[in-house]
mmCIF file of C-alpha atoms in Angstrom:
data_model
loop_
_atom_site.group_PDB
_atom_site.id
_atom_site.type_symbol
_atom_site.label_atom_id
_atom_site.label_comp_id
_atom_site.label_asym_id
_atom_site.label_seq_id
_atom_site.Cartn_x
_atom_site.Cartn_y
_atom_site.Cartn_z
ATOM 1 C CA MET A 1 -11.111 34.854 -1.582
ATOM 2 C CA ALA A 2 -7.721 34.798 -0.311
ATOM 3 C CA ASP A 3 -6.640 32.113 2.665
ATOM 4 C CA VAL A 4 -4.880 33.362 6.059
ATOM 5 C CA THR A 5 -1.355 34.237 4.019
ATOM 6 C CA GLY A 6 -3.310 36.831 1.468
ATOM 7 C CA ALA A 7 -2.735 34.236 -1.703
ATOM 8 C CA ALA A 8 -5.085 34.060 -4.353
ATOM 9 C CA PRO A 9 -6.166 30.305 -4.749
ATOM 10 C CA GLY A 10 -5.056 28.445 -8.138
ATOM 11 C CA PRO A 11 -7.521 27.269 -10.926
ATOM 12 C CA ARG A 12 -8.245 24.037 -9.493
ATOM 13 C CA GLN A 13 -9.229 25.561 -5.603
ATOM 14 C CA ALA A 14 -11.509 28.062 -7.605
ATOM 15 C CA ALA A 15 -13.122 25.238 -9.068
ATOM 16 C CA VAL A 16 -13.848 23.683 -5.948
ATOM 17 C CA LEU A 17 -14.870 27.076 -4.430
ATOM 18 C CA GLU A 18 -17.234 27.807 -7.093
ATOM 19 C CA HIS A 19 -18.934 24.348 -6.628
ATOM 20 C CA PRO A 20 -19.218 23.951 -2.971
ATOM 21 C CA GLY A 21 -21.674 20.606 -1.664
ATOM 22 C CA LEU A 22 -19.727 18.108 -4.196
ATOM 23 C CA THR A 23 -17.785 15.234 -2.972
ATOM 24 C CA ALA A 24 -13.976 14.165 -4.033
ATOM 25 C CA GLY A 25 -14.950 12.271 -6.828
ATOM 26 C CA GLU A 26 -17.521 14.443 -8.188
ATOM 27 C CA LEU A 27 -14.801 17.456 -8.064
ATOM 28 C CA ALA A 28 -12.199 14.806 -9.648
ATOM 29 C CA ARG A 29 -15.094 14.200 -12.566
ATOM 30 C CA MET A 30 -15.225 18.189 -12.827
ATOM 31 C CA LEU A 31 -12.075 18.600 -12.572
ATOM 32 C CA GLY A 32 -11.174 15.997 -15.331
ATOM 33 C CA LEU A 33 -8.464 14.341 -12.799
ATOM 34 C CA SER A 34 -7.745 10.526 -13.348
ATOM 35 C CA GLY A 35 -7.766 10.160 -9.660
ATOM 36 C CA GLU A 36 -9.473 12.237 -6.544
ATOM 37 C CA PRO A 37 -8.158 15.289 -5.400
ATOM 38 C CA TYR A 38 -7.774 14.341 -1.927
ATOM 39 C CA GLN A 39 -4.673 16.343 -1.165
ATOM 40 C CA LEU A 40 -5.504 19.412 -2.928
ATOM 41 C CA LEU A 41 -9.091 19.369 -0.568
ATOM 42 C CA ARG A 42 -6.412 18.735 2.484
ATOM 43 C CA ARG A 43 -4.446 21.512 1.480
ATOM 44 C CA LEU A 44 -7.627 24.024 1.311
ATOM 45 C CA GLU A 45 -8.995 22.851 4.613
ATOM 46 C CA ARG A 46 -5.562 22.962 6.528
ATOM 47 C CA LYS A 47 -5.699 27.166 4.993
ATOM 48 C CA GLY A 48 -9.230 27.218 6.268
ATOM 49 C CA ARG A 49 -10.566 27.625 3.111
ATOM 50 C CA VAL A 50 -12.775 24.427 3.326
ATOM 51 C CA VAL A 51 -14.266 22.108 5.420
ATOM 52 C CA ALA A 52 -15.861 18.718 4.546
ATOM 53 C CA VAL A 53 -19.590 17.826 6.048
ATOM 54 C CA THR A 54 -20.294 14.223 6.645
ATOM 55 C CA ALA A 55 -23.847 12.958 5.761
ATOM 56 C CA VAL A 56 -25.286 9.301 4.988
ATOM 57 C CA GLU A 57 -25.921 9.053 1.319
ATOM 58 C CA PRO A 58 -28.370 6.601 0.754
ATOM 59 C CA SER A 59 -27.724 5.895 -3.372
ATOM 60 C CA GLN A 60 -23.849 4.625 -2.131
ATOM 61 C CA GLY A 61 -25.158 3.351 1.544
ATOM 62 C CA ARG A 62 -22.431 5.098 3.496
ATOM 63 C CA PRO A 63 -21.200 7.881 4.118
ATOM 64 C CA VAL A 64 -19.517 10.038 2.590
ATOM 65 C CA SER A 65 -18.056 13.991 2.847
ATOM 66 C CA ARG A 66 -19.147 16.766 0.943
ATOM 67 C CA TRP A 67 -16.949 20.097 0.757
ATOM 68 C CA HIS A 68 -18.047 23.513 0.594
ATOM 69 C CA PRO A 69 -16.363 26.507 1.428
ATOM 70 C CA ALA A 70 -15.663 27.304 5.021
ATOM 71 C CA PRO A 71 -17.148 30.084 6.849
ATOM 72 C CA PRO A 72 -15.654 33.420 7.225
ATOM 73 C CA GLY A 73 -13.574 33.570 10.243
ATOM 74 C CA THR A 74 -12.728 30.218 10.315
ATOM 75 C CA VAL A 75 -9.693 29.228 11.689
ATOM 76 C CA PRO A 76 -7.083 26.435 10.230
ATOM 77 C CA PRO A 77 -6.257 23.200 12.535
ATOM 78 C CA PRO A 78 -3.066 23.516 14.210
ATOM 79 C CA PRO A 79 -0.375 21.891 12.377
ATOM 80 C CA ALA A 80 0.043 17.454 12.956
ATOM 81 C CA PRO A 81 2.588 17.126 15.863
ATOM 82 C CA PRO A 82 5.576 15.680 14.050
ATOM 83 C CA ALA A 83 5.353 11.618 14.297
ATOM 84 C CA ALA A 84 7.973 10.095 16.863
ATOM 85 C CA PRO A 85 11.446 8.784 14.818
ATOM 86 C CA ALA A 86 10.537 4.998 15.876
ATOM 87 C CA GLU A 87 7.095 5.553 14.184
ATOM 88 C CA ILE A 88 9.003 7.181 11.062
ATOM 89 C CA ARG A 89 11.150 4.146 11.034
ATOM 90 C CA ARG A 90 8.158 1.528 11.221
ATOM 91 C CA ARG A 91 6.631 3.361 8.107
ATOM 92 C CA ARG A 92 9.846 3.411 6.287
ATOM 93 C CA GLU A 93 10.062 -0.278 6.903
ATOM 94 C CA ARG A 94 6.237 -1.046 5.701
ATOM 95 C CA ASP A 95 6.474 1.009 2.673
ATOM 96 C CA ARG A 96 10.026 -0.811 1.453
ATOM 97 C CA VAL A 97 8.732 -4.311 2.275
ATOM 98 C CA SER A 98 5.403 -3.356 0.161
ATOM 99 C CA GLN A 99 7.077 -2.251 -2.359
ATOM 100 C CA ARG A 100 9.435 -4.973 -3.289
ATOM 101 C CA VAL A 101 6.437 -7.583 -2.625
ATOM 102 C CA TRP A 102 4.398 -5.322 -5.442
ATOM 103 C CA ARG A 103 6.919 -5.630 -7.440
ATOM 104 C CA ALA A 104 7.405 -8.898 -7.148
ATOM 105 C CA ARG A 105 3.605 -9.314 -8.511
ATOM 106 C CA ALA A 106 3.720 -6.976 -11.134
ATOM 107 C CA ARG A 107 6.534 -9.173 -12.623
ATOM 108 C CA PRO A 108 4.260 -11.929 -14.722
ATOM 109 C CA PRO A 109 5.038 -15.928 -14.239
ATOM 110 C CA ALA A 110 7.066 -16.232 -17.411
ATOM 111 C CA VAL A 111 9.258 -13.375 -16.633
ATOM 112 C CA MET A 112 10.089 -14.488 -12.946
ATOM 113 C CA ALA A 113 10.725 -18.233 -14.966
ATOM 114 C CA ALA A 114 13.341 -16.751 -17.409
ATOM 115 C CA LEU A 115 14.904 -14.592 -14.260
ATOM 116 C CA ALA A 116 15.000 -18.079 -12.298
ATOM 117 C CA PRO A 117 18.625 -19.316 -12.572
ATOM 118 C CA PRO A 118 19.214 -22.385 -15.254
ATOM 119 C CA ASP A 119 18.607 -25.291 -12.165
ATOM 120 C CA LEU A 120 15.272 -23.995 -11.485
ATOM 121 C CA ARG A 121 13.116 -23.960 -14.608
ATOM 122 C CA GLY A 122 11.553 -26.967 -13.244
ATOM 123 C CA ALA A 123 9.750 -25.128 -10.649
ATOM 124 C CA ALA A 124 6.245 -26.288 -10.042
ATOM 125 C CA CYS A 125 5.511 -22.060 -9.470
ATOM 126 C CA ARG A 126 6.550 -21.354 -12.514
ATOM 127 C CA ASP A 127 2.740 -21.297 -13.893
ATOM 128 C CA ALA A 128 1.064 -20.014 -10.543
ATOM 129 C CA ASP A 129 -0.035 -16.972 -9.459
ATOM 130 C CA PRO A 130 3.428 -15.165 -7.746
ATOM 131 C CA GLY A 131 1.005 -13.482 -5.117
ATOM 132 C CA LEU A 132 0.375 -16.743 -3.659
ATOM 133 C CA PHE A 133 3.887 -16.890 -2.407
ATOM 134 C CA PHE A 134 4.265 -12.698 -0.755
ATOM 135 C CA PRO A 135 1.774 -11.646 1.417
ATOM 136 C CA ALA A 136 -0.933 -8.684 0.780
ATOM 137 C CA GLU A 137 -0.197 -5.549 2.946
ATOM 138 C CA ASP A 138 -3.872 -5.921 4.049
ATOM 139 C CA GLU A 139 -3.721 -9.578 4.618
ATOM 140 C CA THR A 140 -5.437 -10.927 7.579
ATOM 141 C CA ALA A 141 -4.207 -13.622 9.663
ATOM 142 C CA THR A 142 -7.083 -16.084 8.107
ATOM 143 C CA ALA A 143 -6.017 -15.315 4.321
ATOM 144 C CA ARG A 144 -1.941 -15.605 5.484
ATOM 145 C CA TYR A 145 -2.649 -19.157 6.755
ATOM 146 C CA ARG A 146 -4.875 -20.357 3.858
ATOM 147 C CA ARG A 147 -2.240 -18.851 1.017
ATOM 148 C CA LYS A 148 0.456 -19.968 3.276
ATOM 149 C CA ALA A 149 -0.942 -23.386 3.098
ATOM 150 C CA GLN A 150 -1.731 -23.501 -0.833
ATOM 151 C CA ALA A 151 1.728 -21.922 -1.728
ATOM 152 C CA VAL A 152 3.775 -24.812 0.696
ATOM 153 C CA ALA A 153 1.206 -27.206 -1.373
ATOM 154 C CA VAL A 154 2.566 -26.039 -4.448
ATOM 155 C CA CYS A 155 6.359 -26.595 -3.044
ATOM 156 C CA ALA A 156 5.699 -30.021 -2.148
ATOM 157 C CA GLY A 157 5.402 -31.471 -5.302
ATOM 158 C CA CYS A 158 8.273 -29.591 -6.681
ATOM 159 C CA PRO A 159 11.675 -31.396 -8.364
ATOM 160 C CA VAL A 160 14.126 -28.262 -7.472
ATOM 161 C CA ARG A 161 12.328 -27.771 -4.255
ATOM 162 C CA ALA A 162 15.976 -27.922 -2.219
ATOM 163 C CA ARG A 163 17.808 -25.351 -4.803
ATOM 164 C CA CYS A 164 15.052 -22.955 -4.456
ATOM 165 C CA TYR A 165 15.476 -22.754 -0.492
ATOM 166 C CA GLN A 166 19.482 -22.492 -1.334
ATOM 167 C CA ALA A 167 19.608 -20.400 -3.853
ATOM 168 C CA ALA A 168 16.961 -17.874 -1.201
ATOM 169 C CA ALA A 169 18.554 -18.345 1.216
ATOM 170 C CA ASP A 170 21.948 -17.469 -0.112
ATOM 171 C CA ARG A 171 20.254 -14.183 -1.638
ATOM 172 C CA GLY A 172 19.374 -13.816 2.206
ATOM 173 C CA GLU A 173 15.633 -13.336 0.620
ATOM 174 C CA PRO A 174 13.578 -11.305 3.666
ATOM 175 C CA TRP A 175 9.545 -12.320 2.803
ATOM 176 C CA GLY A 176 8.151 -14.941 0.481
ATOM 177 C CA ILE A 177 7.686 -18.198 0.775
ATOM 178 C CA TRP A 178 10.761 -19.939 -1.018
ATOM 179 C CA GLY A 179 11.615 -23.872 -1.193
ATOM 180 C CA GLY A 180 8.383 -24.392 0.740
ATOM 181 C CA VAL A 181 9.509 -21.954 3.826
ATOM 182 C CA ASP A 182 8.225 -18.869 5.455
ATOM 183 C CA PHE A 183 11.647 -16.267 4.571
ATOM 184 C CA GLU A 184 9.509 -13.322 6.375
ATOM 185 C CA GLU A 185 8.724 -15.773 9.339
ATOM 186 C CA SER A 186 12.073 -17.313 9.656
ATOM 187 C CA HIS A 187 13.723 -13.745 9.119
ATOM 188 C CA ARG A 188 11.643 -12.692 12.509
ATOM 189 C CA GLU A 189 12.140 -15.759 14.200
ATOM 190 C CA ARG A 190 16.429 -14.958 13.446
ATOM 191 C CA ARG A 191 15.974 -11.474 14.750
ATOM 192 C CA ARG A 192 14.010 -12.876 17.965
ATOM 193 C CA ARG A 193 16.753 -15.193 18.936
ATOM 194 C CA ALA A 194 19.358 -12.777 18.114
ATOM 195 C CA SER A 195 18.058 -10.252 20.607
#
């Protein structure tokens, strides 16, 4: 079965077409993939080769999509319109911030303490969870308020609090809590005043 372009399916695409009615997770296990094959399934869907049928799965207690070969004559969906430049900039900024937060969290506290300047080695946050000082991507307002309060409490008793704040200000930190101050809010406030 060739798609609308006339190209024959690859081995993974053929496996998906030969085993109708499986979920993405079941297909991943069958194909021996470490993650779910959503990219493959979306590509097949854009070519008009498969369709997703959503139904409630009692064993999972939620709706799941089961993938089936598309009926003959299925027309592929039209291509998505290009994103607006402002939306592209917003996504890039979000991804950039998320990546920096992820990298900061990936550093164990001992590594963070080793990277700190010598005059900040006695910091109270040395043994604290780094995630306490940086926002999560999907953090709710309540969780953010609670996390910030805990981080500021750690900073309140720190013997090097002023030096920590000054070092972060000198580096121009765009996010995180340094010396008891939320630099992301400070950065937003400075931008608001500048505009």
